[in-house]
Amino acid sequence: MKRTIELDAGARDALTASGIATMRQRARVIQLLDAAERVGIAPLRAGRLHAFAYLADVLSPVWHLPAFEGKILKIEGGPHYPELQREIDRLVVMGIIKVSEISYIPRPDEGARIDGLYSLNLDSPKLPGILSALGARELVDALDPLDAEVHAFLVDLAGALASVPDDEIDTAATVDATYADERIHVSNVIDFGKWTTDIHVDNISLRTVDRFRKFLPEGAMLTSGEKLYLYASFLGRRIHAG
Amino acid sequence: MIRLPILTYLRVEKYGLFPGVPAGRGIEWTFTKGLCLVAGINGLGKTTLITMLLRIFTGPYDLTAEGLPERLESVVAERPVVLKPGSIRFFAQRVADKAVNAVVLVRVRFGDDELEISRRLSDLRLVSFAVNGKSIDLGANREEREAAFQQQICYYFDVSSFVDVLLVLHHVVFFKEDRPGALWDENAQRHVLRALFLEKDLAAQVATAERRVQSADSQARNISASAYTIEQKLQQARSSQKNASEKSLQLAAEQTLLDAELKESERLDTLIAQLDERRKDARREYERAKLFREEAESAVESLKFAALARLFPTMEDAARLVVLKALTTGECLVCGADTQARLKEVEAQLAKGICPVCGANPEQQDSVVPGLKVEEKRVKRARDTAQLAVKEEEASRINYEETAAEYGSVLDRLGTVRASIEERSLRARQLSAELPFEAGDILHLQKSLELTRRSQRQAESNRASAAKDLSALLERGRGVIEKQTKKLAATFKENVKEMIAEDAELVGITGQAKLTQGKETFAVPAFRSQMSAADRPGKTLRNSPDDVSESQRELIDLAFRLALINIATGGAACTLTMETPEASLDELAMQRVGTALHGFAAHGDNRLIVTSNLTNAGMITAMFGGRAKSAAEVARRREHVINLLEVAAPNQSVLSSRAQYQRILTSALTGKR
């Protein structure tokens, strides 16, 4: 049955382009942290959360899902999204996310970056409703069925990443085939799905995942979930290969 | 690995501009390791002497008939080009006897081998060529002799062609003051990187494939132009048909509109390609600005955080975060309002140890340590940077959104035009099919057009095949050059920090080589400089010489050359020749650059040949390593000076003020003013 949503004045005001972008980011953070919670890798340090967000973005085509950002600025130290961090901070203040062990990490040119341990605040009365609306509970409760699919993908990916030792999840993003592509230098944008004409050319992680098929016996198939687990184990080997 | 020349000896005989001491002896000079200063005022022949050193290698040939062009073409010629007569007679025109008996002889080392080359100065003809003291017979015919000589030189430089030797000489070894270096000329940079870093066979294959692509493109375009002409004639023939039916008039009208739309579509295609590059640049700058803004604001936060942690040790992290964000950006995380006034208020409360959340005084608080002021100077500096970063982010956001919107609007327009072309073509075909039987000349033109279109398709297929071959070769070369990126960047940084005050670095990017007139480009590795500036936070890319000052342009280029020399030769020694490095520098910059050049000259077996017109004694002193500590040291320095005030034919300025100029030189050598 189709559900209709009545918007109050505040909600209508939020539906500007920037308002929608903000809501998208917040929903993504909540979905990521819920997935981490389900596979037991929460709480996540800021670096790990951004690494997870990046891997979720670059690997979404494995599940035939659209990329969330489709691009990232390549920087020393691994993926980081300023917009995502801004919404993480806001969600902390709203009581949806818990943070502890806040500290600041020095960055080049006398800059700094916030760090902390982030997880969902399961005591928040608002959280169950939000998670249901985002497809993180029952499919029928999701405002958009695609969100439920995205959530399932994130849980699967988090599960795959859980096979990588805790302190190596952020390193896994830096050795990811797309992020580590030597043709794109630091301080340049890696575009793997935003303005690309052929995702199979520019998303090298997807190409790598597709190549796993070659090692299977004839007729055998890999599920999308198995592909993620194989890719996570490939990243684990890459970390130790230096 | 490439070898670069080490000049060891020079002799100039019977050339009127350099009579020598005593008169008639000419110039005889042994280049020992370190600095060789060619000192003299304007008109004494500094540029002439440096040009002799260049022409001993090139002979009467160069990259173009005029010598090195201001900017290189996208494709280099297969063979060197004969210089125009005026350039060949460059030395002859400067002396009364037309240099009829003048000869220049140079000895130069490549690794363990020493070559001796001599040329006539009247026409640059090769007089003799010897390797390790043994004369080499290059044949009797002048052109054959030069060709054989060029082959030998390629062998000693260890590059694939004499054109590559010329590229390396102009863009690495000889630093003339009137030419921008390879860092500022994307074509020159691509060719130089190819010549320096690719294995010889691959370097030659890439250059050949580039020429093939350009030639195939040119052929395809010529045939396309012929087809267009025939098409026009066909249209004229059709329209001039007497008693043309209404259908043919309609067809002519459709054809006219179709032609206009095809032209528009071609224009929009080109525009889209340009806008695509612009929007990518704008996006990169915006992404960097966002990150820099966040890091700059977090730097302010981190300072406040330390103070808050001391003031309120038991404050919860979430509450601390609210206060921090409000203190840093003025933004309230609870409601999203921008409250600059509250920011000041909270800061004032904190300075007095008042709780910013409940407003309790220190005496009412259970867990308070004595109020500590945040380190104001550091916070102010960090906040100034953050404010600049916010402005930078906003400016780059606007630029990004405008560029992206422009791209979108042109793309929409292109879509509309393409749809219209498709529709109109269909209509034209239908009208054409409905026309009555054509006259003989129209039939002939139609057949001719059909044949030409077939040739055009073949030529386009050749072009596509050449482009595919080139892409594959470039891909092979790309990895080789990109492997050098880190080393080049590190060496560049080391060099440039001594020369300019701004924080500069070399970054590798993916450049787009445009070899044809169409929109097609080829991805190639390229380097750009990135530098801080007075009015902007962080570092920004400097893409063209116009993005930096004149002196920065030359010094960044110098640092790039030194990095190329170091990495391409694996740290082997070489000779760098530089014309009046002080030309565009202020006093302090001259000191810095002089010291940096001294560093190069003092390293290993390097030789640095520098001309100076004595306008800045301080730079000369710095190039020699600072003030001389003894008379013996001054005497040693004199042994490193080709003093044109003595060995060149004197002009009026020298005749009337020789003693004063000599004093300036002495003061420069001693370092005493």
mmCIF file of N, CA, C and O in Angstrom, chain B residues 203-276:
data_model
loop_
_atom_site.group_PDB
_atom_site.id
_atom_site.type_symbol
_atom_site.label_atom_id
_atom_site.label_comp_id
_atom_site.label_asym_id
_atom_site.label_seq_id
_atom_site.Cartn_x
_atom_site.Cartn_y
_atom_site.Cartn_z
ATOM 1 N N ALA B 203 60.476 5.856 -26.426
ATOM 2 C CA ALA B 203 60.446 7.311 -26.651
ATOM 3 C C ALA B 203 60.296 7.590 -28.149
ATOM 4 O O ALA B 203 59.513 8.456 -28.560
ATOM 5 N N ALA B 204 61.045 6.837 -28.976
ATOM 6 C CA ALA B 204 60.968 7.044 -30.427
ATOM 7 C C ALA B 204 59.595 6.618 -30.944
ATOM 8 O O ALA B 204 58.989 7.305 -31.777
ATOM 9 N N GLN B 205 59.084 5.507 -30.421
ATOM 10 C CA GLN B 205 57.771 5.028 -30.890
ATOM 11 C C GLN B 205 56.662 6.025 -30.545
ATOM 12 O O GLN B 205 55.774 6.275 -31.360
ATOM 13 N N VAL B 206 56.733 6.592 -29.342
ATOM 14 C CA VAL B 206 55.710 7.569 -28.942
ATOM 15 C C VAL B 206 55.752 8.778 -29.878
ATOM 16 O O VAL B 206 54.722 9.230 -30.387
ATOM 17 N N ALA B 207 56.970 9.295 -30.130
ATOM 18 C CA ALA B 207 57.093 10.480 -30.988
ATOM 19 C C ALA B 207 56.558 10.166 -32.386
ATOM 20 O O ALA B 207 55.847 10.978 -32.997
ATOM 21 N N THR B 208 56.879 8.974 -32.904
ATOM 22 C CA THR B 208 56.403 8.596 -34.235
ATOM 23 C C THR B 208 54.881 8.457 -34.238
ATOM 24 O O THR B 208 54.204 8.951 -35.159
ATOM 25 N N ALA B 209 54.340 7.805 -33.206
ATOM 26 C CA ALA B 209 52.884 7.609 -33.147
ATOM 27 C C ALA B 209 52.171 8.955 -33.054
ATOM 28 O O ALA B 209 51.096 9.135 -33.637
ATOM 29 N N GLU B 210 52.748 9.906 -32.328
ATOM 30 C CA GLU B 210 52.129 11.244 -32.232
ATOM 31 C C GLU B 210 52.077 11.899 -33.615
ATOM 32 O O GLU B 210 51.070 12.502 -33.990
ATOM 33 N N ARG B 211 53.178 11.749 -34.350
ATOM 34 C CA ARG B 211 53.191 12.340 -35.698
ATOM 35 C C ARG B 211 52.153 11.649 -36.587
ATOM 36 O O ARG B 211 51.483 12.292 -37.392
ATOM 37 N N ARG B 212 52.015 10.324 -36.426
ATOM 38 C CA ARG B 212 51.044 9.572 -37.240
ATOM 39 C C ARG B 212 49.625 10.050 -36.954
ATOM 40 O O ARG B 212 48.832 10.235 -37.864
ATOM 41 N N VAL B 213 49.332 10.245 -35.663
ATOM 42 C CA VAL B 213 47.988 10.705 -35.294
ATOM 43 C C VAL B 213 47.719 12.059 -35.940
ATOM 44 O O VAL B 213 46.668 12.285 -36.545
ATOM 45 N N GLN B 214 48.703 12.951 -35.852
ATOM 46 C CA GLN B 214 48.482 14.289 -36.389
ATOM 47 C C GLN B 214 48.332 14.242 -37.915
ATOM 48 O O GLN B 214 47.473 14.913 -38.485
ATOM 49 N N SER B 215 49.167 13.417 -38.549
ATOM 50 C CA SER B 215 49.109 13.347 -40.000
ATOM 51 C C SER B 215 47.782 12.722 -40.454
ATOM 52 O O SER B 215 47.141 13.204 -41.393
ATOM 53 N N ALA B 216 47.346 11.651 -39.759
ATOM 54 C CA ALA B 216 46.076 11.008 -40.130
ATOM 55 C C ALA B 216 44.913 11.969 -39.913
ATOM 56 O O ALA B 216 43.971 12.019 -40.707
ATOM 57 N N ASP B 217 45.012 12.767 -38.847
ATOM 58 C CA ASP B 217 43.951 13.735 -38.560
ATOM 59 C C ASP B 217 43.897 14.787 -39.667
ATOM 60 O O ASP B 217 42.832 15.148 -40.149
ATOM 61 N N SER B 218 45.093 15.227 -40.065
ATOM 62 C CA SER B 218 45.150 16.261 -41.077
ATOM 63 C C SER B 218 44.576 15.725 -42.400
ATOM 64 O O SER B 218 43.814 16.408 -43.087
ATOM 65 N N GLN B 219 44.916 14.458 -42.721
ATOM 66 C CA GLN B 219 44.406 13.857 -43.948
ATOM 67 C C GLN B 219 42.873 13.735 -43.889
ATOM 68 O O GLN B 219 42.174 14.101 -44.846
ATOM 69 N N ALA B 220 42.374 13.281 -42.742
ATOM 70 C CA ALA B 220 40.926 13.124 -42.594
ATOM 71 C C ALA B 220 40.227 14.463 -42.740
ATOM 72 O O ALA B 220 39.162 14.579 -43.364
ATOM 73 N N ARG B 221 40.842 15.488 -42.193
ATOM 74 C CA ARG B 221 40.218 16.815 -42.272
ATOM 75 C C ARG B 221 40.241 17.355 -43.700
ATOM 76 O O ARG B 221 39.299 18.003 -44.138
ATOM 77 N N ASN B 222 41.348 17.103 -44.411
ATOM 78 C CA ASN B 222 41.431 17.575 -45.790
ATOM 79 C C ASN B 222 40.346 16.919 -46.637
ATOM 80 O O ASN B 222 39.662 17.574 -47.425
ATOM 81 N N ILE B 223 40.192 15.600 -46.459
ATOM 82 C CA ILE B 223 39.181 14.891 -47.257
ATOM 83 C C ILE B 223 37.792 15.375 -46.872
ATOM 84 O O ILE B 223 36.930 15.576 -47.724
ATOM 85 N N SER B 224 37.610 15.619 -45.561
ATOM 86 C CA SER B 224 36.320 16.109 -45.106
ATOM 87 C C SER B 224 36.016 17.468 -45.746
ATOM 88 O O SER B 224 34.886 17.754 -46.137
ATOM 89 N N ALA B 225 37.076 18.305 -45.860
ATOM 90 C CA ALA B 225 36.882 19.622 -46.485
ATOM 91 C C ALA B 225 36.513 19.453 -47.953
ATOM 92 O O ALA B 225 35.635 20.171 -48.475
ATOM 93 N N SER B 226 37.147 18.476 -48.641
ATOM 94 C CA SER B 226 36.812 18.224 -50.051
ATOM 95 C C SER B 226 35.364 17.780 -50.159
ATOM 96 O O SER B 226 34.622 18.244 -51.047
ATOM 97 N N ALA B 227 34.969 16.888 -49.251
ATOM 98 C CA ALA B 227 33.591 16.386 -49.286
ATOM 99 C C ALA B 227 32.607 17.534 -49.096
ATOM 100 O O ALA B 227 31.578 17.601 -49.768
ATOM 101 N N TYR B 228 32.998 18.439 -48.191
ATOM 102 C CA TYR B 228 32.137 19.584 -47.920
ATOM 103 C C TYR B 228 31.985 20.446 -49.185
ATOM 104 O O TYR B 228 30.897 20.893 -49.545
ATOM 105 N N THR B 229 33.115 20.649 -49.893
ATOM 106 C CA THR B 229 33.081 21.464 -51.108
ATOM 107 C C THR B 229 32.170 20.807 -52.160
ATOM 108 O O THR B 229 31.347 21.481 -52.791
ATOM 109 N N ILE B 230 32.337 19.493 -52.325
ATOM 110 C CA ILE B 230 31.498 18.796 -53.316
ATOM 111 C C ILE B 230 30.027 18.899 -52.908
ATOM 112 O O ILE B 230 29.148 19.139 -53.747
ATOM 113 N N GLU B 231 29.802 18.782 -51.619
ATOM 114 C CA GLU B 231 28.434 18.860 -51.112
ATOM 115 C C GLU B 231 27.818 20.225 -51.421
ATOM 116 O O GLU B 231 26.661 20.327 -51.830
ATOM 117 N N GLN B 232 28.638 21.263 -51.248
ATOM 118 C CA GLN B 232 28.166 22.616 -51.543
ATOM 119 C C GLN B 232 27.802 22.740 -53.020
ATOM 120 O O GLN B 232 26.781 23.320 -53.378
ATOM 121 N N LYS B 233 28.709 22.185 -53.846
ATOM 122 C CA LYS B 233 28.461 22.264 -55.302
ATOM 123 C C LYS B 233 27.180 21.526 -55.646
ATOM 124 O O LYS B 233 26.397 21.976 -56.481
ATOM 125 N N LEU B 234 27.007 20.387 -55.004
ATOM 126 C CA LEU B 234 25.822 19.576 -55.264
ATOM 127 C C LEU B 234 24.562 20.363 -54.895
ATOM 128 O O LEU B 234 23.579 20.378 -55.645
ATOM 129 N N GLN B 235 24.662 21.041 -53.790
ATOM 130 C CA GLN B 235 23.509 21.841 -53.353
ATOM 131 C C GLN B 235 23.220 22.955 -54.346
ATOM 132 O O GLN B 235 22.072 23.223 -54.694
ATOM 133 N N GLN B 236 24.322 23.588 -54.802
ATOM 134 C CA GLN B 236 24.147 24.675 -55.782
ATOM 135 C C GLN B 236 23.500 24.134 -57.049
ATOM 136 O O GLN B 236 22.583 24.737 -57.609
ATOM 137 N N ALA B 237 23.993 22.967 -57.491
ATOM 138 C CA ALA B 237 23.456 22.376 -58.717
ATOM 139 C C ALA B 237 21.977 22.087 -58.558
ATOM 140 O O ALA B 237 21.168 22.358 -59.461
ATOM 141 N N ARG B 238 21.676 21.575 -57.374
ATOM 142 C CA ARG B 238 20.258 21.247 -57.129
ATOM 143 C C ARG B 238 19.392 22.501 -57.121
ATOM 144 O O ARG B 238 18.312 22.543 -57.692
ATOM 145 N N SER B 239 19.919 23.509 -56.451
ATOM 146 C CA SER B 239 19.088 24.709 -56.313
ATOM 147 C C SER B 239 18.987 25.484 -57.617
ATOM 148 O O SER B 239 18.055 26.267 -57.819
ATOM 149 N N SER B 240 19.993 25.296 -58.491
ATOM 150 C CA SER B 240 19.953 26.062 -59.740
ATOM 151 C C SER B 240 19.138 25.336 -60.823
ATOM 152 O O SER B 240 18.994 25.824 -61.934
ATOM 153 N N GLN B 241 18.709 24.162 -60.515
ATOM 154 C CA GLN B 241 17.882 23.452 -61.502
ATOM 155 C C GLN B 241 16.661 24.296 -61.867
ATOM 156 O O GLN B 241 15.941 24.769 -60.979
ATOM 157 N N LYS B 242 16.520 24.516 -63.191
ATOM 158 C CA LYS B 242 15.353 25.302 -63.601
ATOM 159 C C LYS B 242 14.084 24.524 -63.288
ATOM 160 O O LYS B 242 14.092 23.293 -63.241
ATOM 161 N N ASN B 243 13.053 25.244 -63.080
ATOM 162 C CA ASN B 243 11.744 24.648 -62.796
ATOM 163 C C ASN B 243 11.798 23.673 -61.621
ATOM 164 O O ASN B 243 11.211 22.599 -61.645
ATOM 165 N N ALA B 244 12.658 24.039 -60.638
ATOM 166 C CA ALA B 244 12.778 23.134 -59.496
ATOM 167 C C ALA B 244 11.431 22.968 -58.835
ATOM 168 O O ALA B 244 10.680 23.918 -58.670
ATOM 169 N N SER B 245 11.178 21.804 -58.472
ATOM 170 C CA SER B 245 9.881 21.539 -57.873
ATOM 171 C C SER B 245 9.856 22.110 -56.450
ATOM 172 O O SER B 245 10.897 22.456 -55.888
ATOM 173 N N GLU B 246 8.704 22.179 -55.930
ATOM 174 C CA GLU B 246 8.568 22.670 -54.559
ATOM 175 C C GLU B 246 9.370 21.807 -53.594
ATOM 176 O O GLU B 246 9.994 22.274 -52.653
ATOM 177 N N LYS B 247 9.407 20.501 -53.943
ATOM 178 C CA LYS B 247 10.145 19.552 -53.094
ATOM 179 C C LYS B 247 11.626 19.920 -53.033
ATOM 180 O O LYS B 247 12.242 19.913 -51.970
ATOM 181 N N SER B 248 12.199 20.241 -54.225
ATOM 182 C CA SER B 248 13.638 20.521 -54.215
ATOM 183 C C SER B 248 13.936 21.826 -53.483
ATOM 184 O O SER B 248 14.986 21.975 -52.864
ATOM 185 N N LEU B 249 13.012 22.759 -53.564
ATOM 186 C CA LEU B 249 13.207 24.000 -52.801
ATOM 187 C C LEU B 249 13.180 23.704 -51.297
ATOM 188 O O LEU B 249 14.000 24.215 -50.537
ATOM 189 N N GLN B 250 12.254 22.867 -50.948
ATOM 190 C CA GLN B 250 12.161 22.487 -49.527
ATOM 191 C C GLN B 250 13.439 21.785 -49.078
ATOM 192 O O GLN B 250 13.988 22.044 -48.015
ATOM 193 N N LEU B 251 13.925 20.898 -50.006
ATOM 194 C CA LEU B 251 15.142 20.138 -49.681
ATOM 195 C C LEU B 251 16.330 21.094 -49.490
ATOM 196 O O LEU B 251 17.111 20.965 -48.544
ATOM 197 N N ALA B 252 16.430 22.075 -50.404
ATOM 198 C CA ALA B 252 17.532 23.038 -50.292
ATOM 199 C C ALA B 252 17.456 23.785 -48.966
ATOM 200 O O ALA B 252 18.477 23.997 -48.287
ATOM 201 N N ALA B 253 16.231 24.152 -48.603
ATOM 202 C CA ALA B 253 16.056 24.874 -47.334
ATOM 203 C C ALA B 253 16.459 23.990 -46.152
ATOM 204 O O ALA B 253 17.180 24.430 -45.240
ATOM 205 N N GLU B 254 16.034 22.737 -46.209
ATOM 206 C CA GLU B 254 16.389 21.799 -45.123
ATOM 207 C C GLU B 254 17.906 21.626 -45.047
ATOM 208 O O GLU B 254 18.494 21.593 -43.967
ATOM 209 N N GLN B 255 18.537 21.511 -46.252
ATOM 210 C CA GLN B 255 19.997 21.316 -46.279
ATOM 211 C C GLN B 255 20.725 22.500 -45.658
ATOM 212 O O GLN B 255 21.690 22.344 -44.916
ATOM 213 N N THR B 256 20.243 23.701 -45.981
ATOM 214 C CA THR B 256 20.878 24.909 -45.444
ATOM 215 C C THR B 256 20.784 24.905 -43.913
ATOM 216 O O THR B 256 21.769 25.164 -43.219
ATOM 217 N N LEU B 257 19.594 24.593 -43.431
ATOM 218 C CA LEU B 257 19.422 24.574 -41.981
ATOM 219 C C LEU B 257 20.258 23.461 -41.341
ATOM 220 O O LEU B 257 20.867 23.649 -40.284
ATOM 221 N N LEU B 258 20.304 22.326 -42.052
ATOM 222 C CA LEU B 258 21.078 21.191 -41.536
ATOM 223 C C LEU B 258 22.559 21.554 -41.426
ATOM 224 O O LEU B 258 23.213 21.263 -40.422
ATOM 225 N N ASP B 259 23.083 22.217 -42.469
ATOM 226 C CA ASP B 259 24.491 22.623 -42.438
ATOM 227 C C ASP B 259 24.768 23.536 -41.255
ATOM 228 O O ASP B 259 25.774 23.411 -40.562
ATOM 229 N N ALA B 260 23.849 24.481 -41.058
ATOM 230 C CA ALA B 260 24.028 25.425 -39.948
ATOM 231 C C ALA B 260 24.024 24.672 -38.618
ATOM 232 O O ALA B 260 24.846 24.936 -37.726
ATOM 233 N N GLU B 261 23.126 23.693 -38.507
ATOM 234 C CA GLU B 261 23.058 22.938 -37.244
ATOM 235 C C GLU B 261 24.295 22.057 -37.043
ATOM 236 O O GLU B 261 24.774 21.897 -35.923
ATOM 237 N N LEU B 262 24.789 21.495 -38.153
ATOM 238 C CA LEU B 262 26.002 20.671 -38.026
ATOM 239 C C LEU B 262 27.173 21.514 -37.530
ATOM 240 O O LEU B 262 27.972 21.090 -36.704
ATOM 241 N N LYS B 263 27.256 22.728 -38.066
ATOM 242 C CA LYS B 263 28.335 23.627 -37.630
ATOM 243 C C LYS B 263 28.180 23.959 -36.152
ATOM 244 O O LYS B 263 29.153 23.963 -35.392
ATOM 245 N N GLU B 264 26.928 24.259 -35.783
ATOM 246 C CA GLU B 264 26.658 24.594 -34.387
ATOM 247 C C GLU B 264 27.007 23.409 -33.477
ATOM 248 O O GLU B 264 27.598 23.576 -32.401
ATOM 249 N N SER B 265 26.673 22.203 -33.947
ATOM 250 C CA SER B 265 26.949 21.011 -33.146
ATOM 251 C C SER B 265 28.462 20.844 -32.960
ATOM 252 O O SER B 265 28.940 20.509 -31.872
ATOM 253 N N GLU B 266 29.214 21.110 -34.028
ATOM 254 C CA GLU B 266 30.674 21.004 -33.930
ATOM 255 C C GLU B 266 31.224 22.032 -32.939
ATOM 256 O O GLU B 266 32.083 21.731 -32.113
ATOM 257 N N ARG B 267 30.666 23.251 -33.016
ATOM 258 C CA ARG B 267 31.121 24.307 -32.098
ATOM 259 C C ARG B 267 30.816 23.919 -30.642
ATOM 260 O O ARG B 267 31.657 24.038 -29.756
ATOM 261 N N LEU B 268 29.609 23.387 -30.444
ATOM 262 C CA LEU B 268 29.222 23.011 -29.078
ATOM 263 C C LEU B 268 30.057 21.843 -28.562
ATOM 264 O O LEU B 268 30.395 21.782 -27.376
ATOM 265 N N ASP B 269 30.412 20.915 -29.475
ATOM 266 C CA ASP B 269 31.279 19.789 -29.084
ATOM 267 C C ASP B 269 32.593 20.297 -28.502
ATOM 268 O O ASP B 269 33.069 19.840 -27.464
ATOM 269 N N THR B 270 33.184 21.249 -29.220
ATOM 270 C CA THR B 270 34.467 21.813 -28.766
ATOM 271 C C THR B 270 34.281 22.526 -27.430
ATOM 272 O O THR B 270 35.080 22.368 -26.508
ATOM 273 N N LEU B 271 33.185 23.289 -27.360
ATOM 274 C CA LEU B 271 32.924 24.052 -26.138
ATOM 275 C C LEU B 271 32.727 23.109 -24.946
ATOM 276 O O LEU B 271 33.235 23.352 -23.845
ATOM 277 N N ILE B 272 32.003 22.024 -25.170
ATOM 278 C CA ILE B 272 31.743 21.056 -24.098
ATOM 279 C C ILE B 272 33.074 20.483 -23.577
ATOM 280 O O ILE B 272 33.260 20.346 -22.364
ATOM 281 N N ALA B 273 33.959 20.168 -24.510
ATOM 282 C CA ALA B 273 35.245 19.598 -24.088
ATOM 283 C C ALA B 273 35.991 20.594 -23.203
ATOM 284 O O ALA B 273 36.572 20.234 -22.172
ATOM 285 N N GLN B 274 35.953 21.878 -23.594
ATOM 286 C CA GLN B 274 36.645 22.912 -22.796
ATOM 287 C C GLN B 274 35.984 23.065 -21.424
ATOM 288 O O GLN B 274 36.652 23.137 -20.391
ATOM 289 N N LEU B 275 34.642 23.095 -21.454
ATOM 290 C CA LEU B 275 33.924 23.283 -20.192
ATOM 291 C C LEU B 275 34.110 22.096 -19.250
ATOM 292 O O LEU B 275 34.135 22.249 -18.026
ATOM 293 N N ASP B 276 34.233 20.909 -19.839
ATOM 294 C CA ASP B 276 34.429 19.715 -19.020
ATOM 295 C C ASP B 276 35.733 19.837 -18.230
ATOM 296 O O ASP B 276 35.788 19.536 -17.034
#
